[in-house]
PDB file of C-alpha atoms in Angstrom:
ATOM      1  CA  UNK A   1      14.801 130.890-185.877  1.00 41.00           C
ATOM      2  CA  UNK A   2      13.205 127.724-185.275  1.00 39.00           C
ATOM      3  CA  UNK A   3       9.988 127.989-182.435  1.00 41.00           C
ATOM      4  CA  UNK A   4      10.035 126.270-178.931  1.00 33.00           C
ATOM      5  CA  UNK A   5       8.150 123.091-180.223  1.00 39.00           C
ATOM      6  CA  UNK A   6      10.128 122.592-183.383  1.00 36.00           C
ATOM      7  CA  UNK A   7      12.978 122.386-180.760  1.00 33.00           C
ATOM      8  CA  UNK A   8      11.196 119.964-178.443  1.00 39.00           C
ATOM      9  CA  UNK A   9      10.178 117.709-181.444  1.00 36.00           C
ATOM     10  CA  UNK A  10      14.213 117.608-182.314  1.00 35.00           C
ATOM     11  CA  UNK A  11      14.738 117.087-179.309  1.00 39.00           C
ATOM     12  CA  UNK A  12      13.173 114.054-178.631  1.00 38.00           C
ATOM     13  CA  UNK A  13      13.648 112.718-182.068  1.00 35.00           C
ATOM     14  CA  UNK A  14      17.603 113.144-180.949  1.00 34.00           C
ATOM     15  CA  UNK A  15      16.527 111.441-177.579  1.00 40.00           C
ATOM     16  CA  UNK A  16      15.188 108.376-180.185  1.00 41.00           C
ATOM     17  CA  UNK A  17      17.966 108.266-182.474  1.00 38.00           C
ATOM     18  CA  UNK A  18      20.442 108.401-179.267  1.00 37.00           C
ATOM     19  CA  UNK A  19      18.641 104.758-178.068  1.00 41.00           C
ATOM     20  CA  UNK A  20      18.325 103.666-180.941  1.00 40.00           C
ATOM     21  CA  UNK A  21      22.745 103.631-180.937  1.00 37.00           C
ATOM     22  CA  UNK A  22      22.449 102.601-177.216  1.00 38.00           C
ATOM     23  CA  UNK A  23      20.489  99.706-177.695  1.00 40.00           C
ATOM     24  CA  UNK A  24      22.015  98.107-180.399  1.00 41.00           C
ATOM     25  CA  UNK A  25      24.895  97.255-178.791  1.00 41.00           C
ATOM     26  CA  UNK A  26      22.769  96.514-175.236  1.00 41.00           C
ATOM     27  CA  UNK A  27      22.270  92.552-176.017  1.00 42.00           C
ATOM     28  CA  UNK A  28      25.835  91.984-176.490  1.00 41.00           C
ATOM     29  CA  UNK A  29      27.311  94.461-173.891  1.00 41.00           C
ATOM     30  CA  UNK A  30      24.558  93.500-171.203  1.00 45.00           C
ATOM     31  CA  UNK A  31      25.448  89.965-171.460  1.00 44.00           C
ATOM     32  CA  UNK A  32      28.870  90.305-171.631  1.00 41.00           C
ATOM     33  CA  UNK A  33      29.239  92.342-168.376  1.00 45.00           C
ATOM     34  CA  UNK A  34      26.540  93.118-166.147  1.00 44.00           C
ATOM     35  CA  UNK A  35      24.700  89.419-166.502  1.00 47.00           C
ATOM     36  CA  UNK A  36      28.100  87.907-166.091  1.00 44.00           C
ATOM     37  CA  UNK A  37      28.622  89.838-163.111  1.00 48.00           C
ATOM     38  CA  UNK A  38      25.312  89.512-161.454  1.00 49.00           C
ATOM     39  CA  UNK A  39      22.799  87.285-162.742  1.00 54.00           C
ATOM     40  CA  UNK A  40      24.654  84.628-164.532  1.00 54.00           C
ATOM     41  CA  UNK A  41      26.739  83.879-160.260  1.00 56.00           C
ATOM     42  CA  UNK A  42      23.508  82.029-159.744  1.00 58.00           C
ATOM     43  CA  UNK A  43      24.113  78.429-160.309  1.00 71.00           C
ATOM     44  CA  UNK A  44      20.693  77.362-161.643  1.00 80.00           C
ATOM     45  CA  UNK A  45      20.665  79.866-163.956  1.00 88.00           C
ATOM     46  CA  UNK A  46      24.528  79.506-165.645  1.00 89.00           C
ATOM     47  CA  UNK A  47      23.590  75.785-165.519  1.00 91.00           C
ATOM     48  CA  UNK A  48      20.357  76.238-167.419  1.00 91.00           C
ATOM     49  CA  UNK A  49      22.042  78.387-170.225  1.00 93.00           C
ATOM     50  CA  UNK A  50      24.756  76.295-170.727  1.00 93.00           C
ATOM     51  CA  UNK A  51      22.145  73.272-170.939  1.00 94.00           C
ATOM     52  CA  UNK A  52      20.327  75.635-173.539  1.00 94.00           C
ATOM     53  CA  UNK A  53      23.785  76.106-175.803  1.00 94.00           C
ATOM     54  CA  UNK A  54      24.443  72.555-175.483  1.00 95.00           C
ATOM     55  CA  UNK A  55      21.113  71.204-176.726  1.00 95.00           C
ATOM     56  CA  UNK A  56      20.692  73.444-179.301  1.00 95.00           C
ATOM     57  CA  UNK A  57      23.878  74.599-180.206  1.00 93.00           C
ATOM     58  CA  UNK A  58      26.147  71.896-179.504  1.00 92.00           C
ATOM     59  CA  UNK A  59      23.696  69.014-180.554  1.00 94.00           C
ATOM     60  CA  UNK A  60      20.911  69.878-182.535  1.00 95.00           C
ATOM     61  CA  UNK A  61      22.734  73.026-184.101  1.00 93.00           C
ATOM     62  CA  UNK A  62      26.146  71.071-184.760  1.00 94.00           C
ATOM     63  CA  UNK A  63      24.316  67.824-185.921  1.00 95.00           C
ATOM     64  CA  UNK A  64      22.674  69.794-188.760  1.00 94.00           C
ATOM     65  CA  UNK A  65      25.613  71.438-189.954  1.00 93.00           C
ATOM     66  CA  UNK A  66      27.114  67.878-189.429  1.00 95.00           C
ATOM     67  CA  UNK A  67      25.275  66.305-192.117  1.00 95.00           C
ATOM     68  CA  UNK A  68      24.093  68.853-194.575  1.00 93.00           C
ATOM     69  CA  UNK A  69      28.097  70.381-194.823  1.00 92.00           C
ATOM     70  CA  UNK A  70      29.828  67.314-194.628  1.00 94.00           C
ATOM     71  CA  UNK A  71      27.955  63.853-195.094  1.00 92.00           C
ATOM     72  CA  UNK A  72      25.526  64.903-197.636  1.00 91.00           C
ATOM     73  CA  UNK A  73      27.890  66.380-199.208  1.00 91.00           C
ATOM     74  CA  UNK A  74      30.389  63.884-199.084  1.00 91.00           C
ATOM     75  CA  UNK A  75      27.374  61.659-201.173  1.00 88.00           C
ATOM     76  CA  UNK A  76      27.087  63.563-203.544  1.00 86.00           C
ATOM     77  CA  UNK A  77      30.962  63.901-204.389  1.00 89.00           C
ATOM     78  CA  UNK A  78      31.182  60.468-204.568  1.00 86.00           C
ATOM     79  CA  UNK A  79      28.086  60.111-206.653  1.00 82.00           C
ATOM     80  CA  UNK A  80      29.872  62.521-209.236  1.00 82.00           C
ATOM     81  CA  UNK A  81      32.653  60.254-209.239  1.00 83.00           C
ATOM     82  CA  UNK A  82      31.372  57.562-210.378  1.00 76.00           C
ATOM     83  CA  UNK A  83      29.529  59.332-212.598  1.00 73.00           C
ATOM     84  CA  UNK A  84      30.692  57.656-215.546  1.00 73.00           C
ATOM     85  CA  UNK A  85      28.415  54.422-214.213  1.00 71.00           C
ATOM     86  CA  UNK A  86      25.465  55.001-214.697  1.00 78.00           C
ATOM     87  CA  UNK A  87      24.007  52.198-211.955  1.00 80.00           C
ATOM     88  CA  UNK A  88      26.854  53.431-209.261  1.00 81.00           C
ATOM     89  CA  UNK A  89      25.616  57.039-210.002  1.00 81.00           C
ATOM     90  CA  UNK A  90      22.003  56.670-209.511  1.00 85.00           C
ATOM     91  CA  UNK A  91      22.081  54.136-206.601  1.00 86.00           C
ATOM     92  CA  UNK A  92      24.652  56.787-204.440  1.00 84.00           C
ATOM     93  CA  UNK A  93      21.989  59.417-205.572  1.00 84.00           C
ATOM     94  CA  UNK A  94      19.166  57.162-204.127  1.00 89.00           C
ATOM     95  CA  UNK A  95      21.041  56.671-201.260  1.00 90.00           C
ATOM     96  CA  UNK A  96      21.688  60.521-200.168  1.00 89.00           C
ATOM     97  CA  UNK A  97      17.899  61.084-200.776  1.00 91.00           C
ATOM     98  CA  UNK A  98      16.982  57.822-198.594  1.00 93.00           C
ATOM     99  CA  UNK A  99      19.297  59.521-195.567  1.00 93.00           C
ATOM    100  CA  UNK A 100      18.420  62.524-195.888  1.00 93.00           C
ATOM    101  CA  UNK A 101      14.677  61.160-195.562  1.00 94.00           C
ATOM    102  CA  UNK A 102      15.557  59.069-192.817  1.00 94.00           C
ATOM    103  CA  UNK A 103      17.530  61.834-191.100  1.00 95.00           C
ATOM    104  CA  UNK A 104      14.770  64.323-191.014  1.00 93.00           C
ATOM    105  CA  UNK A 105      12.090  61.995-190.123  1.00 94.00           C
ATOM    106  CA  UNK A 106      13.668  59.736-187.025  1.00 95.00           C
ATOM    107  CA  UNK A 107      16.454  62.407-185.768  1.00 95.00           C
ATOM    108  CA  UNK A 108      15.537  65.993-186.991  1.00 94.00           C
ATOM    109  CA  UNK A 109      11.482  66.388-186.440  1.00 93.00           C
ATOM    110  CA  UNK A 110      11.747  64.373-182.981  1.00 94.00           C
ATOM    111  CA  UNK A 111      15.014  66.591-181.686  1.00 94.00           C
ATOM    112  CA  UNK A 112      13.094  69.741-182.965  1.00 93.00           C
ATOM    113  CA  UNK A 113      10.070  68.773-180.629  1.00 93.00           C
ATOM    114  CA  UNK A 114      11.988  67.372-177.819  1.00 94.00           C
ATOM    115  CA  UNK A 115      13.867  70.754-177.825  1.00 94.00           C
ATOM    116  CA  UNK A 116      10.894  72.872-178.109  1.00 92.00           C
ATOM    117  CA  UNK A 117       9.306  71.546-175.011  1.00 93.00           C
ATOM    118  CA  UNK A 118      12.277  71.280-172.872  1.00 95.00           C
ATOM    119  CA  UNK A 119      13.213  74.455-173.881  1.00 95.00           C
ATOM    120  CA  UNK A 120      10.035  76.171-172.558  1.00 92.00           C
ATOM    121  CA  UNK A 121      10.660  74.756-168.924  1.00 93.00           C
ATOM    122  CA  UNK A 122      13.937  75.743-169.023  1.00 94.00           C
ATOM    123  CA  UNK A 123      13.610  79.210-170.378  1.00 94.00           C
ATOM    124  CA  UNK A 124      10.821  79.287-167.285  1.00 92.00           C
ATOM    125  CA  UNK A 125      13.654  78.122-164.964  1.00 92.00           C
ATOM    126  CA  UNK A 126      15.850  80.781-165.947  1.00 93.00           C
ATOM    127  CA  UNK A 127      13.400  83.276-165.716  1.00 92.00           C
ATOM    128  CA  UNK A 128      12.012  82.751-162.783  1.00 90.00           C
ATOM    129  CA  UNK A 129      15.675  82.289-160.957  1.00 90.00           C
ATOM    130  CA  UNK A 130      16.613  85.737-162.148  1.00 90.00           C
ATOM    131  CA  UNK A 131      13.676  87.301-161.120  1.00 89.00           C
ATOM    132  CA  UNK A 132      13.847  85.536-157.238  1.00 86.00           C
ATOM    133  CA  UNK A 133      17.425  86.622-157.183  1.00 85.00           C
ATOM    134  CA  UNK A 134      16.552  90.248-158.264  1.00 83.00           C
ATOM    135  CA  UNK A 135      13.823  90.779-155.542  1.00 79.00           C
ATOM    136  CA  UNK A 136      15.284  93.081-152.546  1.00 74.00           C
ATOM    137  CA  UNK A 137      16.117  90.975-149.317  1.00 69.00           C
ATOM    138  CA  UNK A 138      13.390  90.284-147.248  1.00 65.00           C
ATOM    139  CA  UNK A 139      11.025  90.971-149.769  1.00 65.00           C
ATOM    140  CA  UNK A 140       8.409  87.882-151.774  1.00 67.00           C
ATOM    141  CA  UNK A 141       7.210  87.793-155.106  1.00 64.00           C
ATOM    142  CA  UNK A 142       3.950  89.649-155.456  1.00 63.00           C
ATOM    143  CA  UNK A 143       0.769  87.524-155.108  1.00 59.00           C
ATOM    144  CA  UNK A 144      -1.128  87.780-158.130  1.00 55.00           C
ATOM    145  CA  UNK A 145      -4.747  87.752-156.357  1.00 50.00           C
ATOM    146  CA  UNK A 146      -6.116  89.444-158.818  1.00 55.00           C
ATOM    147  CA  UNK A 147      -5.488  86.524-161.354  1.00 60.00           C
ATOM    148  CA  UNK A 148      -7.538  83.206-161.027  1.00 66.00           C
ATOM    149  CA  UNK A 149      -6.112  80.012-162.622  1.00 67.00           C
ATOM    150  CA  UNK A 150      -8.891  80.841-165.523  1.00 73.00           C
ATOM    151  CA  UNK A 151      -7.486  84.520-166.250  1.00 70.00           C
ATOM    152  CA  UNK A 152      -3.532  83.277-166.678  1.00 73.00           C
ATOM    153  CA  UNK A 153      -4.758  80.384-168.857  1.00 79.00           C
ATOM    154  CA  UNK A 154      -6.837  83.079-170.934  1.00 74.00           C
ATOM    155  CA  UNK A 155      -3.809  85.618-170.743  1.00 75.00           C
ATOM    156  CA  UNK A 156      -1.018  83.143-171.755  1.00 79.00           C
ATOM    157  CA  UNK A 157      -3.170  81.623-175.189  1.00 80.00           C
ATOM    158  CA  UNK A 158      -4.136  85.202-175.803  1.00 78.00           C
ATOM    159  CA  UNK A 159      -0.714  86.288-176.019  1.00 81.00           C
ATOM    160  CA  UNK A 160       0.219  83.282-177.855  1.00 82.00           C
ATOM    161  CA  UNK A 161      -2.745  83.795-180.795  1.00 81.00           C
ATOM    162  CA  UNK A 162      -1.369  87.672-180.817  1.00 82.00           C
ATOM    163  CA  UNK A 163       2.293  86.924-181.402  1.00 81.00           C
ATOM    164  CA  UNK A 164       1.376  84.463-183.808  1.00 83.00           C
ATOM    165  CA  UNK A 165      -1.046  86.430-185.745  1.00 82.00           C
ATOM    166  CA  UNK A 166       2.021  88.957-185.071  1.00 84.00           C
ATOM    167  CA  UNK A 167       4.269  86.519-186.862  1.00 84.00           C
ATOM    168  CA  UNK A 168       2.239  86.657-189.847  1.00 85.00           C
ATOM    169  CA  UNK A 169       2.029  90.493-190.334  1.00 84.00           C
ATOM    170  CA  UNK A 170       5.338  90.776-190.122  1.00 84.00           C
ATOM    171  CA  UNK A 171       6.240  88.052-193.052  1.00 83.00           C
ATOM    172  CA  UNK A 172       3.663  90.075-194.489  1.00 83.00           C
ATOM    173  CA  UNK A 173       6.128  92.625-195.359  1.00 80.00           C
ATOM    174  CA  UNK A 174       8.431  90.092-196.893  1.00 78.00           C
ATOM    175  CA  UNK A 175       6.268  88.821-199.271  1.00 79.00           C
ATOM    176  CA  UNK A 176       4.674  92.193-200.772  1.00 77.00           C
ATOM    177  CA  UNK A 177       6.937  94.180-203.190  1.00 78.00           C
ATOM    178  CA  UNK A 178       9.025  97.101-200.849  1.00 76.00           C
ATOM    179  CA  UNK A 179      11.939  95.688-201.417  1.00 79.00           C
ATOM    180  CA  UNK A 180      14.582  96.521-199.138  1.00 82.00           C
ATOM    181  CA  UNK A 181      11.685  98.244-197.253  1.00 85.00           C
ATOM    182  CA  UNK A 182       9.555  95.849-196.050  1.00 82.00           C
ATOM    183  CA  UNK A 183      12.934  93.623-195.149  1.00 85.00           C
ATOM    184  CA  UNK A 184      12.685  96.291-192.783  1.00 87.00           C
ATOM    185  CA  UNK A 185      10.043  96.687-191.504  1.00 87.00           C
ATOM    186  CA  UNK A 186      10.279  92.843-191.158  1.00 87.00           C
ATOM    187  CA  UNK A 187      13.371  92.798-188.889  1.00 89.00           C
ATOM    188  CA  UNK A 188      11.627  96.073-186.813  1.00 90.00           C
ATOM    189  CA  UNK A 189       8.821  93.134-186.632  1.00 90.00           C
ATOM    190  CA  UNK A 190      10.745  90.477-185.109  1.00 92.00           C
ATOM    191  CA  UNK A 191      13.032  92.663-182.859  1.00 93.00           C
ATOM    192  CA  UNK A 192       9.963  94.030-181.290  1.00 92.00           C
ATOM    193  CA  UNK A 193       8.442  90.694-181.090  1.00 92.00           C
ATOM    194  CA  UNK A 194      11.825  89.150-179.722  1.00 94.00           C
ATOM    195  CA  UNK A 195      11.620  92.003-176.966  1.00 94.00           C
ATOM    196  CA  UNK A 196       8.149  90.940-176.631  1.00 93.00           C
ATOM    197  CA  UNK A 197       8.866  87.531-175.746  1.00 93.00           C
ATOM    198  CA  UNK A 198      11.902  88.112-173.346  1.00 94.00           C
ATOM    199  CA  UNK A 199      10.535  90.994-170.873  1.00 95.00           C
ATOM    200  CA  UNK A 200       7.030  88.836-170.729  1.00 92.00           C
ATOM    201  CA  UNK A 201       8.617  86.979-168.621  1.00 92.00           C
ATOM    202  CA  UNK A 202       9.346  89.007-165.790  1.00 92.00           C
ATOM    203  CA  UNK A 203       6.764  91.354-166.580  1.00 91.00           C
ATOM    204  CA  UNK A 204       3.924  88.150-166.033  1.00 88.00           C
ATOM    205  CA  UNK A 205       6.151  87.694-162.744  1.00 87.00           C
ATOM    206  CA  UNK A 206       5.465  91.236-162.096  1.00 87.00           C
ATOM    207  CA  UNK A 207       1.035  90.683-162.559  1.00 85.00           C
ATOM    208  CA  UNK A 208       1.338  93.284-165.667  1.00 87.00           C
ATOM    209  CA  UNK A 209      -1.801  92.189-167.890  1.00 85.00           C
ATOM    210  CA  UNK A 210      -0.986  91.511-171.993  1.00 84.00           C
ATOM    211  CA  UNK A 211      -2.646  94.999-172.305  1.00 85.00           C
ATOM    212  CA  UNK A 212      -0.062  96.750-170.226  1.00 88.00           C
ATOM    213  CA  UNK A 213       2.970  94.485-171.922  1.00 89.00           C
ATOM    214  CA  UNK A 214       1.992  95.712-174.865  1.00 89.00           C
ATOM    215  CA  UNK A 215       1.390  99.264-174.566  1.00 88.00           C
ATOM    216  CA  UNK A 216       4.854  99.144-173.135  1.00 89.00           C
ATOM    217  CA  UNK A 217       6.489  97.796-175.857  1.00 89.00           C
ATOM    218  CA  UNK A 218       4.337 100.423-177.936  1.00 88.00           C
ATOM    219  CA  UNK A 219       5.566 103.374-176.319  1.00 87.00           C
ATOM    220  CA  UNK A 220       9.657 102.743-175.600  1.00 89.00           C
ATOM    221  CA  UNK A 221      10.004 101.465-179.170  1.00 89.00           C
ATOM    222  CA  UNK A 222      12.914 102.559-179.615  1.00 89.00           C
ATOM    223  CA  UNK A 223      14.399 100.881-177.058  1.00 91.00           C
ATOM    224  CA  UNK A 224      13.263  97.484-177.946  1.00 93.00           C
ATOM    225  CA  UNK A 225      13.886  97.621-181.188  1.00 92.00           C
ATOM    226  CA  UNK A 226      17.275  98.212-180.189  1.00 92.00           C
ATOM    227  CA  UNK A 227      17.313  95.460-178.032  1.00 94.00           C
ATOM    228  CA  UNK A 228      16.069  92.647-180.252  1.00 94.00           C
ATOM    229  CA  UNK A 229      17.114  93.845-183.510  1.00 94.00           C
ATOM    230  CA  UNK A 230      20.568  91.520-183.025  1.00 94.00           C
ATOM    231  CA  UNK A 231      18.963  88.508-182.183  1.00 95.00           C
ATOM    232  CA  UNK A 232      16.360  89.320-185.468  1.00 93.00           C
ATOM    233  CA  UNK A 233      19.267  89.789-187.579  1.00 93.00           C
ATOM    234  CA  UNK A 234      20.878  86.267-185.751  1.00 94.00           C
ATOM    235  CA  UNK A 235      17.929  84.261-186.946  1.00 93.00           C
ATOM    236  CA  UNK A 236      17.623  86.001-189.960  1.00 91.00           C
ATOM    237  CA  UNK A 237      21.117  84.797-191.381  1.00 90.00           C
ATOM    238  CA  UNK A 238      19.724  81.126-192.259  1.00 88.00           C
ATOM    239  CA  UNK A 239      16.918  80.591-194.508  1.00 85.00           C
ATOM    240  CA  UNK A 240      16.174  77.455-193.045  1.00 89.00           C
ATOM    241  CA  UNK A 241      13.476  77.471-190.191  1.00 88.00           C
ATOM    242  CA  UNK A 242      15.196  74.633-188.203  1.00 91.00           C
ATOM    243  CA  UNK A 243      18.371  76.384-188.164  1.00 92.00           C
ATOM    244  CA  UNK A 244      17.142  79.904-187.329  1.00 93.00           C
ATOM    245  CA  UNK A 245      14.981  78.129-184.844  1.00 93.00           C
ATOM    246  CA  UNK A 246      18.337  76.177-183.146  1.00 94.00           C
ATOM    247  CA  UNK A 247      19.876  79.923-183.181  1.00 94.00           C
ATOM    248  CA  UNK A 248      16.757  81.447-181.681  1.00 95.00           C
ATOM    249  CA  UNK A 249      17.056  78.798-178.699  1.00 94.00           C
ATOM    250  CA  UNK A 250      20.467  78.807-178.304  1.00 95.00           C
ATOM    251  CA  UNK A 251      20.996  83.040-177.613  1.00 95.00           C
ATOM    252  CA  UNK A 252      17.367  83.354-176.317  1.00 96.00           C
ATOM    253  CA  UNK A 253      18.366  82.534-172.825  1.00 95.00           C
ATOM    254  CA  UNK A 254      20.701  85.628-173.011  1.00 94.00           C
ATOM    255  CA  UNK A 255      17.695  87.987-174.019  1.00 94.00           C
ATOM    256  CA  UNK A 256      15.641  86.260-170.807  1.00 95.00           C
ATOM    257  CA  UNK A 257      18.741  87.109-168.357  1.00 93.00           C
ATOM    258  CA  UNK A 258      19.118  90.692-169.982  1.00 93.00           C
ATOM    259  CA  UNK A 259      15.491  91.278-169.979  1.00 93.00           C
ATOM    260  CA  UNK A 260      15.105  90.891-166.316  1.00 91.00           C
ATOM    261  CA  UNK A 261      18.428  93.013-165.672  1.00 88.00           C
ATOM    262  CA  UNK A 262      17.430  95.828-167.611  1.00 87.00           C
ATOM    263  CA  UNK A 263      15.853  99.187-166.251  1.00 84.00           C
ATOM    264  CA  UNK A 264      14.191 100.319-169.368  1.00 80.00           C
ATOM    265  CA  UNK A 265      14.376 104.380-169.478  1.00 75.00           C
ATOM    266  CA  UNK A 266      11.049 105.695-169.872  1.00 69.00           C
ATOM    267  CA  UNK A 267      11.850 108.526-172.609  1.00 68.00           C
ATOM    268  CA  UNK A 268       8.910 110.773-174.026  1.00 61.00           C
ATOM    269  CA  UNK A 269       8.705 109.749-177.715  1.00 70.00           C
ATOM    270  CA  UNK A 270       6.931 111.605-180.487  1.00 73.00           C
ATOM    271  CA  UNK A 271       4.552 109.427-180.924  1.00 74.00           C
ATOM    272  CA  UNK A 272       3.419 105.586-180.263  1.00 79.00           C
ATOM    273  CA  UNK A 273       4.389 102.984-182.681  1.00 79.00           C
ATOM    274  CA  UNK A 274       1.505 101.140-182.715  1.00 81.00           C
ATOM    275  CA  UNK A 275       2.437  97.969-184.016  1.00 84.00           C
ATOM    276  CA  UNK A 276       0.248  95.562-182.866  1.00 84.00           C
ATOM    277  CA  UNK A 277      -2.711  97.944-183.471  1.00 82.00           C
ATOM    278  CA  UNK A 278      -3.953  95.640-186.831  1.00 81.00           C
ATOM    279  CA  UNK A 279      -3.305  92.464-184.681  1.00 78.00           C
ATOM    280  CA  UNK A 280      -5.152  93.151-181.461  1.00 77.00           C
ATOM    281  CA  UNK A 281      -8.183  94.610-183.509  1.00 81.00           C
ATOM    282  CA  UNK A 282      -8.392  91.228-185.681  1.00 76.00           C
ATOM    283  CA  UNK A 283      -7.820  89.246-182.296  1.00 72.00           C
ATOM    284  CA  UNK A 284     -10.805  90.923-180.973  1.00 72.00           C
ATOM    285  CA  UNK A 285     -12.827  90.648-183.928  1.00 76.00           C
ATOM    286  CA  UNK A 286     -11.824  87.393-183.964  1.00 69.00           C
ATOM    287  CA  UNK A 287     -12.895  86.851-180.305  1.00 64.00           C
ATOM    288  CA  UNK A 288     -16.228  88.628-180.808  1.00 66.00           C
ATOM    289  CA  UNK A 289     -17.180  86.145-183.647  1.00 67.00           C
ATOM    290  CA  UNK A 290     -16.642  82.873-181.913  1.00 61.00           C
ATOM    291  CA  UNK A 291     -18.479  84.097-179.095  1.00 59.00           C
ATOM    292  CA  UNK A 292     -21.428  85.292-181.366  1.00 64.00           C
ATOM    293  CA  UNK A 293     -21.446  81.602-182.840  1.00 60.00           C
ATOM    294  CA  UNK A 294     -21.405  80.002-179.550  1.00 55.00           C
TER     295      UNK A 294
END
């Protein structure tokens, strides 16, 4: 007969498996009904997503597929056709080469910056809408007096060196030989790291610290995982960066408006995955070196 603590331990290994089926589904079912019924009534945020889908989905997105499905294509059929001439043939060749030169360096690298910044004040926007809207009547958002100007500025390009440095532990995986494994442990990565990005912004709202964020995200695992693993598996379906990128920015907006409607259910877990463990102790080592050298 099993003991009391063999029973706990199933127990909440149940409890992990049980969000683990919850939260898959939560992007898509979140979205699709309780932002639609509450969140996405606010006008400056439904205009700001559907600005998001346009830019990146309908023109960056669509342009893309536009030209490397149909008019390079279309080149290179033509190119075969005339195969037989040898000038025809090589000049058509040239030519789909040229454009494709030309359309990456005046149309695609400008739209992929343009987007990038606009995309940052309007993911803001929509953040911050949500978040006003969500407050109880009568009440303000809190006053972050324990913050100088200094400490956010330190706080916002610390958490930017961690998720990058983030970034590259999880390609890690990709590269070294697990196999189906470390594809994995990969996608666990980025779903955390997709979580990552779209509670921060409430949470910063909130004054939580990057320490706090991430202990969070640490210790309902689970749960995130759950809730970013779609969008990791979204991005993950093109193995071109632009494309995954477009993707990224065109359902991200979704994660921000789900993010700041979710209660997350604070559930006892085994243990801690302690994911960022390897990242925050380089970061610091990191940290402490520069400052030795200055």
């Amino acid at each position: 007969m099993p003991s009391v603590d063999e029973l706990s331990l199933t127990n909440k290994l149940l409890n992990c498996g049980r969000l683990f089926n919850i939260d898959c589904r939560y992007f898509f079912a979140n979205c699709s009904n309780k932002c639609s019924k509450c969140s996405f009534r606010s006008t400056p945020v439904s205009s700001r997503v559907i600005q998001c889908a346009l830019l990146n989905g309908g023109l960056f997105w669509a342009s893309l597929l536009l030209f490397y499905q149909i008019v390079l294509p279309s080149l290179y059929w033509i190119s075969h056709i005339f195969s037989d001439d040898s000038f025809l043939y090589y000049a058509i060749s040239f030519l789909a080469r040229f454009v494709t030169l030309v359309f990456s360096i005046f149309w695609v690298v400008p739209l992929f910056c343009v987007t990038r910044l606009v995309n940052v004040f309007w993911w803001q926007d929509i953040a911050d809408a949500i978040f006003k809207k969500n407050l109880p009547v009568g009440h303000k958002p809190p006053k972050m007096s324990n913050f100088t100007f200094s400490i956010i500025i330190a706080d916002i390009l610390f958490s930017i060196f961690i998720e990058t440095v983030f970034i590259l532990q999880s390609c890690l995986f990709n590269v070294l030989p697990f196999g189906w494994l470390g594809n994995l442990i990969s996608h666990m990565h980025f779903a955390l790291l997709y979580s990552l990005y779209a509670f921060e912004y409430k949470w910063f709202n909130l004054g939580w610290p990057l320490q706090k964020r991430i202990n969070v995200v640490q210790s309902n695992w689970p749960y995130f995982i759950g809730f970013g693993v779609p969008m990791a598996f979204l991005t993950s379906s093109s193995e071109s960066f632009i494309i995954s990128g477009c993707i990224f920015a065109t359902f991200f907006p979704f994660l921000i408006v789900s993010a700041n409607d979710a209660n997350i259910p604070m559930v006892e877990f085994p243990f801690k995955f302690k994911v960022f463990l390897p990242v925050i102790a380089f970061s610091n080592a990191a940290s402490g070196l520069f400052h030795r050298k200055a």
